[in-house]
mmCIF file of C-alpha atoms and ligand atoms in Angstrom:
data_model
loop_
_atom_site.group_PDB
_atom_site.id
_atom_site.type_symbol
_atom_site.label_atom_id
_atom_site.label_comp_id
_atom_site.label_asym_id
_atom_site.label_seq_id
_atom_site.Cartn_x
_atom_site.Cartn_y
_atom_site.Cartn_z
ATOM 1 C CA MET Y 1 -24.665 14.552 10.957
ATOM 2 C CA LYS Y 2 -26.252 12.788 8.081
ATOM 3 C CA LEU Y 3 -27.209 8.657 8.621
ATOM 4 C CA PRO Y 4 -25.355 6.720 7.837
ATOM 5 C CA VAL Y 5 -21.420 7.985 8.472
ATOM 6 C CA TYR Y 6 -19.449 7.475 5.974
ATOM 7 C CA PHE Y 7 -15.988 5.633 6.248
ATOM 8 C CA ASP Y 8 -15.611 3.936 3.358
ATOM 9 C CA TYR Y 9 -12.999 6.265 1.135
ATOM 10 C CA HIS Y 10 -10.937 3.243 0.021
ATOM 11 C CA SER Y 11 -13.553 1.794 -2.355
ATOM 12 C CA THR Y 12 -14.775 5.125 -3.612
ATOM 13 C CA THR Y 13 -15.388 8.895 -2.705
ATOM 14 C CA PRO Y 14 -18.250 11.878 -3.503
ATOM 15 C CA VAL Y 15 -17.430 14.609 -6.047
ATOM 16 C CA ASP Y 16 -16.196 17.322 -4.875
ATOM 17 C CA PRO Y 17 -19.392 20.091 -5.158
ATOM 18 C CA ARG Y 18 -16.422 22.163 -6.703
ATOM 19 C CA VAL Y 19 -15.458 19.374 -9.545
ATOM 20 C CA LEU Y 20 -19.435 18.735 -10.155
ATOM 21 C CA GLU Y 21 -19.927 22.241 -10.903
ATOM 22 C CA THR Y 22 -17.120 22.530 -13.400
ATOM 23 C CA MET Y 23 -18.611 19.031 -14.959
ATOM 24 C CA LEU Y 24 -22.052 20.595 -15.440
ATOM 25 C CA PRO Y 25 -21.951 22.348 -18.439
ATOM 26 C CA PHE Y 26 -20.050 19.479 -20.393
ATOM 27 C CA PHE Y 27 -23.230 17.900 -20.172
ATOM 28 C CA THR Y 28 -25.861 20.200 -21.761
ATOM 29 C CA GLU Y 29 -24.564 23.508 -23.877
ATOM 30 C CA ALA Y 30 -21.018 22.132 -23.806
ATOM 31 C CA PHE Y 31 -21.772 18.653 -25.483
ATOM 32 C CA GLY Y 32 -19.357 18.391 -28.269
ATOM 33 C CA ASN Y 33 -17.730 15.806 -29.115
ATOM 34 C CA ALA Y 34 -13.434 16.655 -28.693
ATOM 35 C CA ALA Y 35 -12.915 14.563 -31.737
ATOM 36 C CA SER Y 36 -14.959 16.897 -34.031
ATOM 37 C CA ALA Y 37 -12.550 18.803 -35.478
ATOM 38 C CA LEU Y 38 -14.461 21.280 -38.234
ATOM 39 C CA HIS Y 39 -17.177 23.263 -35.383
ATOM 40 C CA PRO Y 40 -16.878 25.206 -31.792
ATOM 41 C CA PHE Y 41 -19.002 22.540 -30.421
ATOM 42 C CA GLY Y 42 -15.756 19.958 -30.743
ATOM 43 C CA TRP Y 43 -13.424 23.302 -30.256
ATOM 44 C CA HIS Y 44 -14.735 23.843 -27.068
ATOM 45 C CA ALA Y 45 -14.557 20.143 -26.029
ATOM 46 C CA ALA Y 46 -11.433 19.506 -27.223
ATOM 47 C CA LYS Y 47 -9.983 22.551 -24.779
ATOM 48 C CA ALA Y 48 -11.694 21.560 -22.048
ATOM 49 C CA VAL Y 49 -9.977 18.492 -22.344
ATOM 50 C CA GLU Y 50 -6.519 19.487 -22.623
ATOM 51 C CA THR Y 51 -6.980 21.583 -19.536
ATOM 52 C CA SER Y 52 -7.396 18.502 -17.846
ATOM 53 C CA ARG Y 53 -4.616 17.049 -19.412
ATOM 54 C CA ARG Y 54 -2.467 19.933 -18.132
ATOM 55 C CA GLN Y 55 -3.705 19.419 -14.229
ATOM 56 C CA ILE Y 56 -3.430 15.740 -14.265
ATOM 57 C CA ALA Y 57 0.078 15.619 -15.594
ATOM 58 C CA ALA Y 58 1.038 18.413 -13.222
ATOM 59 C CA MET Y 59 -0.051 16.594 -10.244
ATOM 60 C CA ILE Y 60 2.672 13.960 -10.925
ATOM 61 C CA GLY Y 61 5.208 16.325 -12.473
ATOM 62 C CA ALA Y 62 4.423 14.584 -16.288
ATOM 63 C CA GLN Y 63 4.207 16.481 -19.236
ATOM 64 C CA GLU Y 64 0.649 16.710 -21.312
ATOM 65 C CA LYS Y 65 1.506 14.487 -23.779
ATOM 66 C CA GLU Y 66 2.298 11.734 -21.694
ATOM 67 C CA ILE Y 67 -1.281 11.351 -20.219
ATOM 68 C CA PHE Y 68 -3.471 8.982 -21.828
ATOM 69 C CA PHE Y 69 -7.688 8.671 -20.351
ATOM 70 C CA THR Y 70 -8.604 5.238 -19.601
ATOM 71 C CA SER Y 71 -12.258 4.555 -17.694
ATOM 72 C CA GLY Y 72 -10.056 3.728 -14.181
ATOM 73 C CA THR Y 73 -7.395 1.755 -12.866
ATOM 74 C CA THR Y 74 -8.339 -0.718 -13.994
ATOM 75 C CA GLU Y 75 -8.297 -0.508 -17.357
ATOM 76 C CA SER Y 76 -5.075 1.204 -17.116
ATOM 77 C CA ALA Y 77 -3.461 -1.822 -15.221
ATOM 78 C CA ASN Y 78 -4.478 -4.046 -17.800
ATOM 79 C CA LEU Y 79 -3.503 -1.953 -20.381
ATOM 80 C CA ALA Y 80 0.228 -1.034 -18.608
ATOM 81 C CA ILE Y 81 0.733 -4.770 -17.814
ATOM 82 C CA ASN Y 82 -0.387 -6.412 -21.455
ATOM 83 C CA GLY Y 83 0.349 -3.501 -23.594
ATOM 84 C CA ALA Y 84 4.064 -3.745 -22.513
ATOM 85 C CA LYS Y 85 4.184 -7.489 -22.995
ATOM 86 C CA ASP Y 86 2.869 -6.983 -26.413
ATOM 87 C CA ILE Y 87 5.613 -4.941 -27.307
ATOM 88 C CA TYR Y 88 8.422 -6.408 -25.288
ATOM 89 C CA GLY Y 89 7.171 -9.871 -24.516
ATOM 90 C CA GLU Y 90 9.293 -12.049 -26.820
ATOM 91 C CA GLU Y 91 12.739 -10.737 -25.585
ATOM 92 C CA LYS Y 92 11.430 -10.554 -22.309
ATOM 93 C CA ASP Y 93 9.478 -12.699 -20.229
ATOM 94 C CA HIS Y 94 9.409 -12.189 -16.279
ATOM 95 C CA ILE Y 95 7.053 -9.612 -14.844
ATOM 96 C CA ILE Y 96 7.816 -9.262 -11.054
ATOM 97 C CA THR Y 97 5.167 -8.056 -8.562
ATOM 98 C CA GLN Y 98 3.928 -8.527 -4.930
ATOM 99 C CA ILE Y 99 0.827 -10.547 -3.127
ATOM 100 C CA THR Y 100 -1.264 -7.768 -1.900
ATOM 101 C CA GLU Y 101 -1.636 -5.921 -5.316
ATOM 102 C CA HIS Y 102 -5.189 -5.047 -6.264
ATOM 103 C CA LYS Y 103 -6.622 -8.254 -8.546
ATOM 104 C CA ALA Y 104 -6.109 -5.694 -11.525
ATOM 105 C CA VAL Y 105 -3.054 -6.368 -11.472
ATOM 106 C CA LEU Y 106 -2.983 -9.563 -9.806
ATOM 107 C CA ASN Y 107 -5.428 -11.304 -12.510
ATOM 108 C CA SER Y 108 -3.719 -9.435 -15.786
ATOM 109 C CA CYS Y 109 -0.453 -11.140 -14.334
ATOM 110 C CA ARG Y 110 -2.227 -14.582 -13.644
ATOM 111 C CA ALA Y 111 -3.618 -14.304 -17.202
ATOM 112 C CA LEU Y 112 -0.397 -13.746 -18.877
ATOM 113 C CA GLU Y 113 1.116 -16.858 -16.470
ATOM 114 C CA GLU Y 114 -1.376 -18.678 -18.892
ATOM 115 C CA LYS Y 115 0.436 -17.204 -22.108
ATOM 116 C CA GLY Y 116 3.899 -18.507 -21.382
ATOM 117 C CA MET Y 117 5.364 -15.176 -18.733
ATOM 118 C CA ARG Y 118 6.801 -16.066 -15.845
ATOM 119 C CA VAL Y 119 5.537 -14.058 -12.682
ATOM 120 C CA THR Y 120 7.272 -13.520 -9.768
ATOM 121 C CA TYR Y 121 4.541 -12.495 -6.269
ATOM 122 C CA LEU Y 122 6.933 -10.878 -3.986
ATOM 123 C CA LYS Y 123 5.716 -12.182 -0.680
ATOM 124 C CA VAL Y 124 5.137 -9.111 2.102
ATOM 125 C CA ASP Y 125 5.959 -8.940 6.359
ATOM 126 C CA GLU Y 126 3.471 -8.387 8.873
ATOM 127 C CA ARG Y 127 2.847 -4.957 8.270
ATOM 128 C CA GLY Y 128 2.607 -5.723 4.527
ATOM 129 C CA ARG Y 129 6.409 -4.812 3.390
ATOM 130 C CA ILE Y 130 8.086 -6.115 1.194
ATOM 131 C CA SER Y 131 11.809 -6.795 1.052
ATOM 132 C CA LEU Y 132 13.758 -4.620 -1.485
ATOM 133 C CA LYS Y 133 16.976 -6.848 -0.760
ATOM 134 C CA GLU Y 134 14.344 -9.997 -2.397
ATOM 135 C CA LEU Y 135 13.051 -7.943 -4.878
ATOM 136 C CA GLU Y 136 16.648 -7.063 -6.353
ATOM 137 C CA GLU Y 137 17.475 -10.215 -6.540
ATOM 138 C CA ALA Y 138 14.679 -11.770 -8.414
ATOM 139 C CA LEU Y 139 15.594 -8.542 -11.479
ATOM 140 C CA THR Y 140 17.168 -10.616 -13.892
ATOM 141 C CA ASP Y 141 18.212 -9.464 -17.733
ATOM 142 C CA LYS Y 142 14.912 -11.009 -18.777
ATOM 143 C CA THR Y 143 12.852 -9.384 -16.805
ATOM 144 C CA LEU Y 144 9.754 -6.899 -18.371
ATOM 145 C CA MET Y 145 8.489 -5.127 -15.947
ATOM 146 C CA VAL Y 146 7.983 -4.531 -11.891
ATOM 147 C CA SER Y 147 4.152 -3.720 -10.960
ATOM 148 C CA ILE Y 148 3.951 -2.251 -7.178
ATOM 149 C CA MET Y 149 0.860 -0.697 -6.148
ATOM 150 C CA HIS Y 150 2.061 2.844 -4.247
ATOM 151 C CA ALA Y 151 -0.376 1.939 -1.070
ATOM 152 C CA ASN Y 152 -2.550 -0.734 -0.226
ATOM 153 C CA ASN Y 153 -5.851 -0.106 -0.314
ATOM 154 C CA GLU Y 154 -6.988 -2.291 2.737
ATOM 155 C CA ILE Y 155 -4.141 -2.097 5.309
ATOM 156 C CA GLY Y 156 -2.754 1.091 3.641
ATOM 157 C CA THR Y 157 1.232 0.168 3.798
ATOM 158 C CA VAL Y 158 3.149 2.591 0.989
ATOM 159 C CA HIS Y 159 5.490 0.875 -0.500
ATOM 160 C CA PRO Y 160 8.925 2.318 -1.221
ATOM 161 C CA ILE Y 161 8.515 3.702 -4.730
ATOM 162 C CA GLU Y 162 11.511 6.070 -5.075
ATOM 163 C CA GLN Y 163 13.411 3.213 -3.862
ATOM 164 C CA ILE Y 164 12.534 0.712 -6.515
ATOM 165 C CA GLY Y 165 12.436 3.240 -9.302
ATOM 166 C CA ARG Y 166 16.442 3.363 -8.522
ATOM 167 C CA LEU Y 167 16.528 -0.651 -8.751
ATOM 168 C CA THR Y 168 14.374 -0.750 -12.078
ATOM 169 C CA ARG Y 169 16.023 2.272 -13.730
ATOM 170 C CA ALA Y 170 19.573 1.260 -12.790
ATOM 171 C CA LYS Y 171 18.740 -1.980 -14.952
ATOM 172 C CA GLY Y 172 16.716 -0.740 -17.679
ATOM 173 C CA ILE Y 173 13.323 -2.607 -16.660
ATOM 174 C CA LEU Y 174 9.893 -1.260 -16.814
ATOM 175 C CA PHE Y 175 8.180 0.352 -13.517
ATOM 176 C CA HIS Y 176 4.601 0.290 -12.887
ATOM 177 C CA VAL Y 177 2.425 1.563 -10.110
ATOM 178 C CA ASP Y 178 -0.926 1.461 -9.149
ATOM 179 C CA ALA Y 179 -1.491 4.530 -7.489
ATOM 180 C CA ALA Y 180 -5.054 4.108 -7.156
ATOM 181 C CA GLN Y 181 -5.026 5.170 -3.502
ATOM 182 C CA THR Y 182 -2.488 7.829 -2.950
ATOM 183 C CA ALA Y 183 -3.158 10.409 -6.755
ATOM 184 C CA GLY Y 184 -4.175 13.742 -5.308
ATOM 185 C CA LYS Y 185 -3.421 11.959 -1.272
ATOM 186 C CA LEU Y 186 0.000 11.670 -1.666
ATOM 187 C CA PRO Y 187 2.917 13.423 -3.342
ATOM 188 C CA LEU Y 188 3.871 11.540 -6.996
ATOM 189 C CA ASN Y 189 6.556 12.911 -9.008
ATOM 190 C CA VAL Y 190 7.456 10.377 -11.857
ATOM 191 C CA GLU Y 191 10.693 11.922 -12.613
ATOM 192 C CA LYS Y 192 11.283 11.748 -8.609
ATOM 193 C CA MET Y 193 10.147 8.286 -8.550
ATOM 194 C CA ASN Y 194 11.486 6.832 -11.903
ATOM 195 C CA ILE Y 195 8.172 5.395 -13.029
ATOM 196 C CA ASP Y 196 7.187 4.185 -16.594
ATOM 197 C CA LEU Y 197 3.976 3.906 -16.182
ATOM 198 C CA LEU Y 198 1.071 4.948 -13.860
ATOM 199 C CA SER Y 199 -2.781 4.141 -12.961
ATOM 200 C CA PHE Y 200 -5.069 6.004 -11.457
ATOM 201 C CA SER Y 201 -8.867 7.045 -10.915
ATOM 202 C CA ALA Y 202 -10.955 10.012 -10.190
ATOM 203 C CA HIS Y 203 -13.394 8.522 -8.193
ATOM 204 C CA LYS Y 204 -11.245 7.936 -5.346
ATOM 205 C CA MET Y 205 -9.844 11.296 -5.822
ATOM 206 C CA TYR Y 206 -13.411 12.945 -5.182
ATOM 207 C CA GLY Y 207 -13.866 12.968 -8.770
ATOM 208 C CA PRO Y 208 -16.368 11.384 -10.904
ATOM 209 C CA LYS Y 209 -16.486 7.660 -11.331
ATOM 210 C CA GLY Y 210 -15.504 5.287 -14.831
ATOM 211 C CA ILE Y 211 -12.559 8.060 -15.531
ATOM 212 C CA GLY Y 212 -8.631 7.328 -14.755
ATOM 213 C CA ALA Y 213 -5.851 7.674 -16.627
ATOM 214 C CA ILE Y 214 -2.312 6.170 -17.290
ATOM 215 C CA TYR Y 215 1.065 7.722 -17.629
ATOM 216 C CA ILE Y 216 3.718 6.579 -20.180
ATOM 217 C CA ARG Y 217 7.060 7.625 -20.171
ATOM 218 C CA SER Y 218 7.754 9.848 -23.402
ATOM 219 C CA GLN Y 219 11.936 9.940 -23.107
ATOM 220 C CA ASN Y 220 14.361 8.818 -20.678
ATOM 221 C CA PRO Y 221 13.422 5.973 -21.894
ATOM 222 C CA ARG Y 222 10.820 6.424 -24.298
ATOM 223 C CA VAL Y 223 8.551 3.537 -23.470
ATOM 224 C CA ARG Y 224 6.003 1.895 -25.640
ATOM 225 C CA ILE Y 225 2.775 0.098 -24.804
ATOM 226 C CA ASN Y 226 -0.031 -1.689 -27.873
ATOM 227 C CA PRO Y 227 -3.219 -0.560 -27.249
ATOM 228 C CA GLN Y 228 -5.962 -2.691 -26.092
ATOM 229 C CA ILE Y 229 -9.288 -1.363 -27.469
ATOM 230 C CA LEU Y 230 -8.878 -0.319 -31.224
ATOM 231 C CA GLY Y 231 -10.877 2.515 -32.750
ATOM 232 C CA GLY Y 232 -10.851 5.872 -34.311
ATOM 233 C CA GLY Y 233 -7.119 6.413 -32.781
ATOM 234 C CA HIS Y 234 -8.089 8.927 -29.751
ATOM 235 C CA GLU Y 235 -5.156 9.285 -27.307
ATOM 236 C CA GLU Y 236 -3.135 9.077 -29.888
ATOM 237 C CA GLY Y 237 -4.177 5.192 -30.710
ATOM 238 C CA ILE Y 238 -3.164 4.201 -26.957
ATOM 239 C CA ARG Y 239 -6.874 3.800 -26.320
ATOM 240 C CA SER Y 240 -9.828 4.308 -29.014
ATOM 241 C CA GLY Y 241 -13.427 5.322 -28.248
ATOM 242 C CA THR Y 242 -15.287 8.682 -27.727
ATOM 243 C CA LEU Y 243 -13.367 10.852 -24.778
ATOM 244 C CA ASN Y 244 -16.209 11.332 -21.640
ATOM 245 C CA VAL Y 245 -15.789 14.733 -21.626
ATOM 246 C CA PRO Y 246 -17.397 15.860 -18.538
ATOM 247 C CA ALA Y 247 -15.895 13.170 -16.395
ATOM 248 C CA ILE Y 248 -12.165 14.763 -18.184
ATOM 249 C CA VAL Y 249 -12.921 18.238 -17.127
ATOM 250 C CA GLY Y 250 -13.895 16.864 -13.124
ATOM 251 C CA PHE Y 251 -10.723 14.993 -12.775
ATOM 252 C CA GLY Y 252 -8.879 17.779 -14.079
ATOM 253 C CA LYS Y 253 -10.653 19.907 -11.152
ATOM 254 C CA ALA Y 254 -10.216 17.387 -9.172
ATOM 255 C CA CYS Y 255 -6.362 17.234 -9.439
ATOM 256 C CA ASP Y 256 -6.084 20.869 -9.250
ATOM 257 C CA ILE Y 257 -8.005 21.082 -6.118
ATOM 258 C CA ALA Y 258 -5.896 17.796 -4.713
ATOM 259 C CA VAL Y 259 -2.366 19.395 -5.420
ATOM 260 C CA GLN Y 260 -3.546 22.319 -3.602
ATOM 261 C CA GLU Y 261 -5.203 21.606 -0.504
ATOM 262 C CA MET Y 262 -3.247 18.036 0.035
ATOM 263 C CA LYS Y 263 -0.902 18.950 2.527
ATOM 264 C CA SER Y 264 -3.166 20.809 4.869
ATOM 265 C CA GLU Y 265 -6.361 18.013 3.934
ATOM 266 C CA GLY Y 266 -3.967 15.009 4.521
ATOM 267 C CA GLU Y 267 -3.052 16.456 7.731
ATOM 268 C CA ARG Y 268 -6.585 16.309 8.892
ATOM 269 C CA ILE Y 269 -7.217 13.014 8.113
ATOM 270 C CA ARG Y 270 -4.460 12.059 9.910
ATOM 271 C CA GLY Y 271 -5.482 13.691 12.974
ATOM 272 C CA LEU Y 272 -8.954 12.392 13.149
ATOM 273 C CA ARG Y 273 -7.486 8.739 11.875
ATOM 274 C CA ASP Y 274 -4.961 8.885 15.178
ATOM 275 C CA ARG Y 275 -8.318 10.392 17.410
ATOM 276 C CA MET Y 276 -9.963 7.301 16.060
ATOM 277 C CA GLN Y 277 -7.593 4.776 16.549
ATOM 278 C CA ALA Y 278 -6.464 6.112 20.187
ATOM 279 C CA ALA Y 279 -10.195 6.087 21.321
ATOM 280 C CA PHE Y 280 -10.565 2.120 20.112
ATOM 281 C CA CYS Y 281 -6.938 1.457 21.634
ATOM 282 C CA SER Y 282 -8.305 2.918 25.064
ATOM 283 C CA ARG Y 283 -11.960 2.017 25.325
ATOM 284 C CA LEU Y 284 -11.239 -1.896 24.212
ATOM 285 C CA ASP Y 285 -9.059 -4.019 24.859
ATOM 286 C CA HIS Y 286 -7.408 -7.373 22.363
ATOM 287 C CA VAL Y 287 -7.578 -4.468 19.665
ATOM 288 C CA TYR Y 288 -5.286 -5.080 16.699
ATOM 289 C CA VAL Y 289 -3.608 -2.411 13.836
ATOM 290 C CA GLN Y 290 -2.704 -3.775 10.930
ATOM 291 C CA GLY Y 291 -0.109 -2.094 8.304
ATOM 292 C CA ASP Y 292 2.660 -0.525 9.040
ATOM 293 C CA PRO Y 293 2.763 1.950 11.471
ATOM 294 C CA GLU Y 294 5.451 3.975 10.257
ATOM 295 C CA ARG Y 295 4.750 3.997 6.671
ATOM 296 C CA ARG Y 296 0.848 4.110 6.652
ATOM 297 C CA LEU Y 297 -1.866 5.826 4.268
ATOM 298 C CA PRO Y 298 -3.142 8.963 6.442
ATOM 299 C CA ASN Y 299 -6.644 8.152 5.950
ATOM 300 C CA ASN Y 300 -6.602 4.500 7.132
ATOM 301 C CA LEU Y 301 -7.363 2.232 10.175
ATOM 302 C CA SER Y 302 -7.168 -0.962 9.534
ATOM 303 C CA VAL Y 303 -8.440 -2.814 13.026
ATOM 304 C CA SER Y 304 -9.135 -5.733 14.422
ATOM 305 C CA PHE Y 305 -11.494 -6.025 17.331
ATOM 306 C CA ALA Y 306 -10.577 -10.293 18.550
ATOM 307 C CA TYR Y 307 -13.529 -12.622 19.332
ATOM 308 C CA VAL Y 308 -15.986 -10.044 17.226
ATOM 309 C CA GLU Y 309 -16.877 -11.532 13.515
ATOM 310 C CA ALA Y 310 -16.553 -8.411 11.382
ATOM 311 C CA GLU Y 311 -19.419 -8.923 8.964
ATOM 312 C CA PRO Y 312 -22.272 -9.925 11.700
ATOM 313 C CA LEU Y 313 -20.875 -6.437 13.544
ATOM 314 C CA LEU Y 314 -20.943 -4.280 10.488
ATOM 315 C CA MET Y 315 -24.423 -5.451 9.863
ATOM 316 C CA THR Y 316 -25.777 -4.432 13.091
ATOM 317 C CA ILE Y 317 -24.459 -1.118 12.545
ATOM 318 C CA ASN Y 318 -24.453 -0.485 8.729
ATOM 319 C CA SER Y 319 -27.288 1.955 8.967
ATOM 320 C CA GLU Y 320 -25.573 4.004 11.041
ATOM 321 C CA VAL Y 321 -21.787 3.923 10.216
ATOM 322 C CA ALA Y 322 -20.801 2.422 6.852
ATOM 323 C CA VAL Y 323 -17.231 0.520 6.391
ATOM 324 C CA SER Y 324 -16.195 -2.477 4.885
ATOM 325 C CA SER Y 325 -14.939 -5.525 6.569
ATOM 326 C CA GLY Y 326 -11.244 -7.443 5.371
ATOM 327 C CA SER Y 327 -13.547 -10.440 3.877
ATOM 328 C CA ALA Y 328 -16.343 -10.780 2.291
ATOM 329 C CA CYS Y 329 -19.546 -13.335 3.062
ATOM 330 C CA THR Y 330 -20.515 -15.170 -0.112
ATOM 331 C CA SER Y 331 -22.662 -17.742 0.290
ATOM 332 C CA GLY Y 332 -22.664 -18.494 4.159
ATOM 333 C CA LYS Y 333 -18.955 -19.240 3.290
ATOM 334 C CA THR Y 334 -16.136 -16.193 4.514
ATOM 335 C CA GLN Y 335 -13.711 -15.196 2.100
ATOM 336 C CA ILE Y 336 -10.951 -13.587 3.248
ATOM 337 C CA SER Y 337 -9.259 -10.933 1.846
ATOM 338 C CA HIS Y 338 -6.049 -12.178 -0.383
ATOM 339 C CA VAL Y 339 -4.544 -9.380 1.485
ATOM 340 C CA LEU Y 340 -5.321 -10.457 5.037
ATOM 341 C CA ARG Y 341 -3.927 -13.541 4.670
ATOM 342 C CA ALA Y 342 -0.493 -12.234 3.264
ATOM 343 C CA LEU Y 343 0.129 -11.276 6.251
ATOM 344 C CA GLY Y 344 0.007 -14.241 8.305
ATOM 345 C CA LEU Y 345 -2.784 -12.548 10.991
ATOM 346 C CA LYS Y 346 -3.926 -15.560 13.870
ATOM 347 C CA PRO Y 347 -7.564 -16.867 12.551
ATOM 348 C CA GLU Y 348 -9.494 -15.430 14.706
ATOM 349 C CA LEU Y 349 -8.276 -11.628 13.560
ATOM 350 C CA LEU Y 350 -8.430 -12.725 9.654
ATOM 351 C CA THR Y 351 -12.020 -12.765 10.336
ATOM 352 C CA ALA Y 352 -12.597 -9.353 12.454
ATOM 353 C CA ALA Y 353 -10.887 -7.085 10.196
ATOM 354 C CA ILE Y 354 -12.283 -4.121 9.692
ATOM 355 C CA ARG Y 355 -11.448 -1.147 7.294
ATOM 356 C CA PHE Y 356 -12.329 2.504 7.699
ATOM 357 C CA GLY Y 357 -11.345 4.465 4.691
ATOM 358 C CA LEU Y 358 -11.730 8.394 5.914
ATOM 359 C CA GLY Y 359 -11.801 11.052 3.663
ATOM 360 C CA ARG Y 360 -12.592 14.932 2.433
ATOM 361 C CA PHE Y 361 -16.145 15.166 4.253
ATOM 362 C CA ASN Y 362 -15.569 13.300 7.407
ATOM 363 C CA THR Y 363 -15.640 15.497 10.494
ATOM 364 C CA GLU Y 364 -14.374 14.809 14.603
ATOM 365 C CA GLU Y 365 -18.583 14.508 15.576
ATOM 366 C CA GLU Y 366 -18.569 11.356 13.037
ATOM 367 C CA VAL Y 367 -15.408 9.882 13.819
ATOM 368 C CA ASP Y 368 -16.502 10.039 17.907
ATOM 369 C CA TYR Y 369 -20.264 9.251 16.541
ATOM 370 C CA ALA Y 370 -18.788 5.928 14.926
ATOM 371 C CA VAL Y 371 -16.013 5.267 18.438
ATOM 372 C CA GLU Y 372 -19.158 5.057 20.383
ATOM 373 C CA LYS Y 373 -21.602 2.727 17.829
ATOM 374 C CA ILE Y 374 -18.503 0.432 17.337
ATOM 375 C CA VAL Y 375 -17.364 0.421 20.839
ATOM 376 C CA ALA Y 376 -20.998 -0.641 22.006
ATOM 377 C CA ALA Y 377 -21.137 -3.137 19.216
ATOM 378 C CA VAL Y 378 -18.161 -4.746 19.879
ATOM 379 C CA GLN Y 379 -19.010 -5.155 24.048
ATOM 380 C CA LYS Y 380 -22.222 -6.236 23.421
ATOM 381 C CA LEU Y 381 -21.190 -9.198 20.518
ATOM 382 C CA ARG Y 382 -18.011 -10.120 23.187
ATOM 383 C CA CYS Y 383 -20.606 -10.322 25.737
ATOM 384 C CA LEU Y 384 -21.938 -13.126 23.791
ATOM 385 C CA SER Y 385 -19.005 -14.694 22.420
ATOM 386 C CA PRO Y 386 -18.318 -18.246 24.280
ATOM 387 C CA PHE Y 387 -14.058 -17.331 23.636
ATOM 388 C CA TYR Y 388 -13.347 -13.630 25.101
ATOM 389 C CA PRO Y 389 -11.480 -14.057 27.796
ATOM 390 C CA GLY Y 390 -10.909 -10.324 29.228
ATOM 391 C CA LYS Y 391 -14.528 -8.628 30.985
ATOM 392 C CA SER Y 392 -11.835 -5.584 31.834
ATOM 393 C CA SER Y 393 -13.744 -3.486 29.019
HETATM 394 C C1 PLP A 1 -9.987 1.291 -6.328
HETATM 395 C C2 PLP A 1 -8.504 0.885 -7.123
HETATM 396 C C3 PLP A 1 -8.476 -0.371 -7.973
HETATM 397 C C4 PLP A 1 -9.688 -0.039 -9.016
HETATM 398 O O1 PLP A 1 -9.648 1.110 -9.592
HETATM 399 P P1 PLP A 1 -11.175 1.341 -10.386
HETATM 400 O O2 PLP A 1 -11.161 3.065 -10.270
HETATM 401 O O3 PLP A 1 -12.194 0.647 -9.934
HETATM 402 O O4 PLP A 1 -10.791 0.664 -11.966
HETATM 403 C C5 PLP A 1 -6.923 -0.509 -8.268
HETATM 404 N N1 PLP A 1 -5.968 -0.490 -7.443
HETATM 405 C C6 PLP A 1 -6.397 -0.181 -6.405
HETATM 406 C C7 PLP A 1 -5.108 0.085 -5.487
HETATM 407 C C8 PLP A 1 -7.609 0.364 -6.006
HETATM 408 O O5 PLP A 1 -7.715 1.191 -4.412
#
């Protein structure tokens, strides 16, 4: 077992060795520019890009021509929101999103508010769920877009995308979905879910960093997006710039593997997550699990050990276990994540939240090791805490 053991798969994942292997030739002998139409170097690169586009489209039930390469979910979400506003914003000046979205979506919406758009930020309940009724009531004939993430990257709550898609489709409103945490992990089908725009990244699903895609619906209805990066007209003019062929090849392979292995891998990882959660709950008291127990990412465990601050806890064990907290300590002041804040947790739990993200390369041995280390560290810190009431553990 290699230390520290990695439980931060929501933040990024290692490249799968099978993915790396398919990428390598495209750095060296097959280095061509996919836009070079007059020689075999270019043709070879272009062919590899189209193979990858097919693999990516297949994973989400889309057509190849509906997939456009970007640098990742941040860029795709910016492109979806700003690109749609540029085209349709004159007639429709209202966007609906929700408060636990990633900053890629929230800050894109904030910036459009400065330009006169109206934005509704739906609130969530203590499990991180929006109310479909509130969403439906917020829809008007001025609503341009609904942007809701498939699953939350901190607490793992999975939003009812198919039901939302039915509402937006019935009213002819665009539906954008941030699928950074679910692409390659949960089934996604843009037809069944009535998704018009979908954003995702390779590096959250065992592909390389800095490559991602946006799906743009081409029919029923055809969705138009104004490009935000202008240049040589790559990607049908939607996103100019020389294609990162090795990364694109890796992204395609990562999707191919995900399609094959999603089901068995999801079950295995869910088992590991449940084992970890059960161990914490049986060995410690005052343990609180965030998110929706009924609709949660199989690889997510957001947990608070009351009376123990997450940051000092993680700092004491970070050479053994690598995980994230739900707050970031900047210049001595603890910044609590907007997601945890939205849940309305008790103050003592807000700074205690720890986020485990499990993944493909985790083993049962690693889970048991992390549990040992964390239980011991929590017990030690609680002994020192003047606030900790129970000494039963
Ligand atoms: C990681 C993540 C993003 C940002 O992805 P990048 O690859 O960094 O652009 C956006 N949304 C969610 C839900 C994420 O988990």
